[in-house]
C-alpha positions as a Python dict, from the first residue, in 0.01 Angstrom:
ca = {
    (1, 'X'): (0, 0, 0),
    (2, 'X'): (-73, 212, -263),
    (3, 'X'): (-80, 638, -237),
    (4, 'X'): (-451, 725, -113),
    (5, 'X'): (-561, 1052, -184),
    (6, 'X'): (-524, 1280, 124),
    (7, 'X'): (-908, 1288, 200),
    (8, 'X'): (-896, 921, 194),
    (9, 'X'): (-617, 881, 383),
    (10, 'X'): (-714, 1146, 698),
    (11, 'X'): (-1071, 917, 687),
    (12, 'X'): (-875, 603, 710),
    (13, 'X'): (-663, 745, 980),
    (14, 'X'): (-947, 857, 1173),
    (15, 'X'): (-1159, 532, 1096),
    (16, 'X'): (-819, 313, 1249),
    (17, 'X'): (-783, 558, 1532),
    (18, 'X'): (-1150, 471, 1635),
    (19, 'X'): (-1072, 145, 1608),
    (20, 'X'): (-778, 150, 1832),
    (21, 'X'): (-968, 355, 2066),
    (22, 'X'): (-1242, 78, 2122),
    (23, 'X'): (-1023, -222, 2093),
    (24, 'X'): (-826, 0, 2398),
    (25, 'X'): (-1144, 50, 2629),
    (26, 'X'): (-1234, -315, 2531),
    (27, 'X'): (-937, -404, 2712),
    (28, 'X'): (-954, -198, 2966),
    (29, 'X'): (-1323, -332, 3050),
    (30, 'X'): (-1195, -680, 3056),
    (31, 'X'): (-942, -601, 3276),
    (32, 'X'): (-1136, -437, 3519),
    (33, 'X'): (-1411, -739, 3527),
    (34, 'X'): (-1068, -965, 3566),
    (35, 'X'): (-975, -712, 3855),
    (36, 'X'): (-1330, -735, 3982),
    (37, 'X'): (-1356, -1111, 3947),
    (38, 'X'): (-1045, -1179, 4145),
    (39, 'X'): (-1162, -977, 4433),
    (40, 'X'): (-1484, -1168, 4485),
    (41, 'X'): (-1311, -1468, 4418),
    (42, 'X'): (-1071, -1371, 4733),
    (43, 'X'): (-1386, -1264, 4922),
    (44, 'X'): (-1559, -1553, 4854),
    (45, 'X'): (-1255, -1793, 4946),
    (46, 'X'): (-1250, -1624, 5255),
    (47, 'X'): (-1622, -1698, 5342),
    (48, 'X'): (-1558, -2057, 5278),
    (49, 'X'): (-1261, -2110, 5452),
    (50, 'X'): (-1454, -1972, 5772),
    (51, 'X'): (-1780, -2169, 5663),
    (52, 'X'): (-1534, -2498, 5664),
    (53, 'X'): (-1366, -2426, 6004),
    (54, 'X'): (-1738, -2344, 6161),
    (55, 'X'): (-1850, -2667, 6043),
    (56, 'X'): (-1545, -2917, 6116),
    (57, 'X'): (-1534, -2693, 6532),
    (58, 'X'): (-1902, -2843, 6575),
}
């Protein structure tokens, strides 16, 4: 890469650093809605599993 001029170089810097920063929370988001996801899917195991057992008792 060639030499930028140092005003060119701190905005490039700053412009990647942004970029980092919102591919970072973008992550984190996802992760959370995985987080979130797998709980309901636990909860909602749980309800069927006691839905199934309710029905096959009668």
């Amino acid at each position: 890469m060639p030499k930028l001029p140092p005003l060119i170089n701190t905005i490039y810097k700053a412009w990647l650093r942004a970029r980092l920063e919102r591919y970072t929370r973008a992550l984190e988001a996802i992760a959370a809605q995985r987080e979130n996801d797998f709980q309901a899917e636990r909860v909602l195991h749980k309800e069927m599993v006691l839905l199934r057992s309710k029905l096959h008792s009668l």
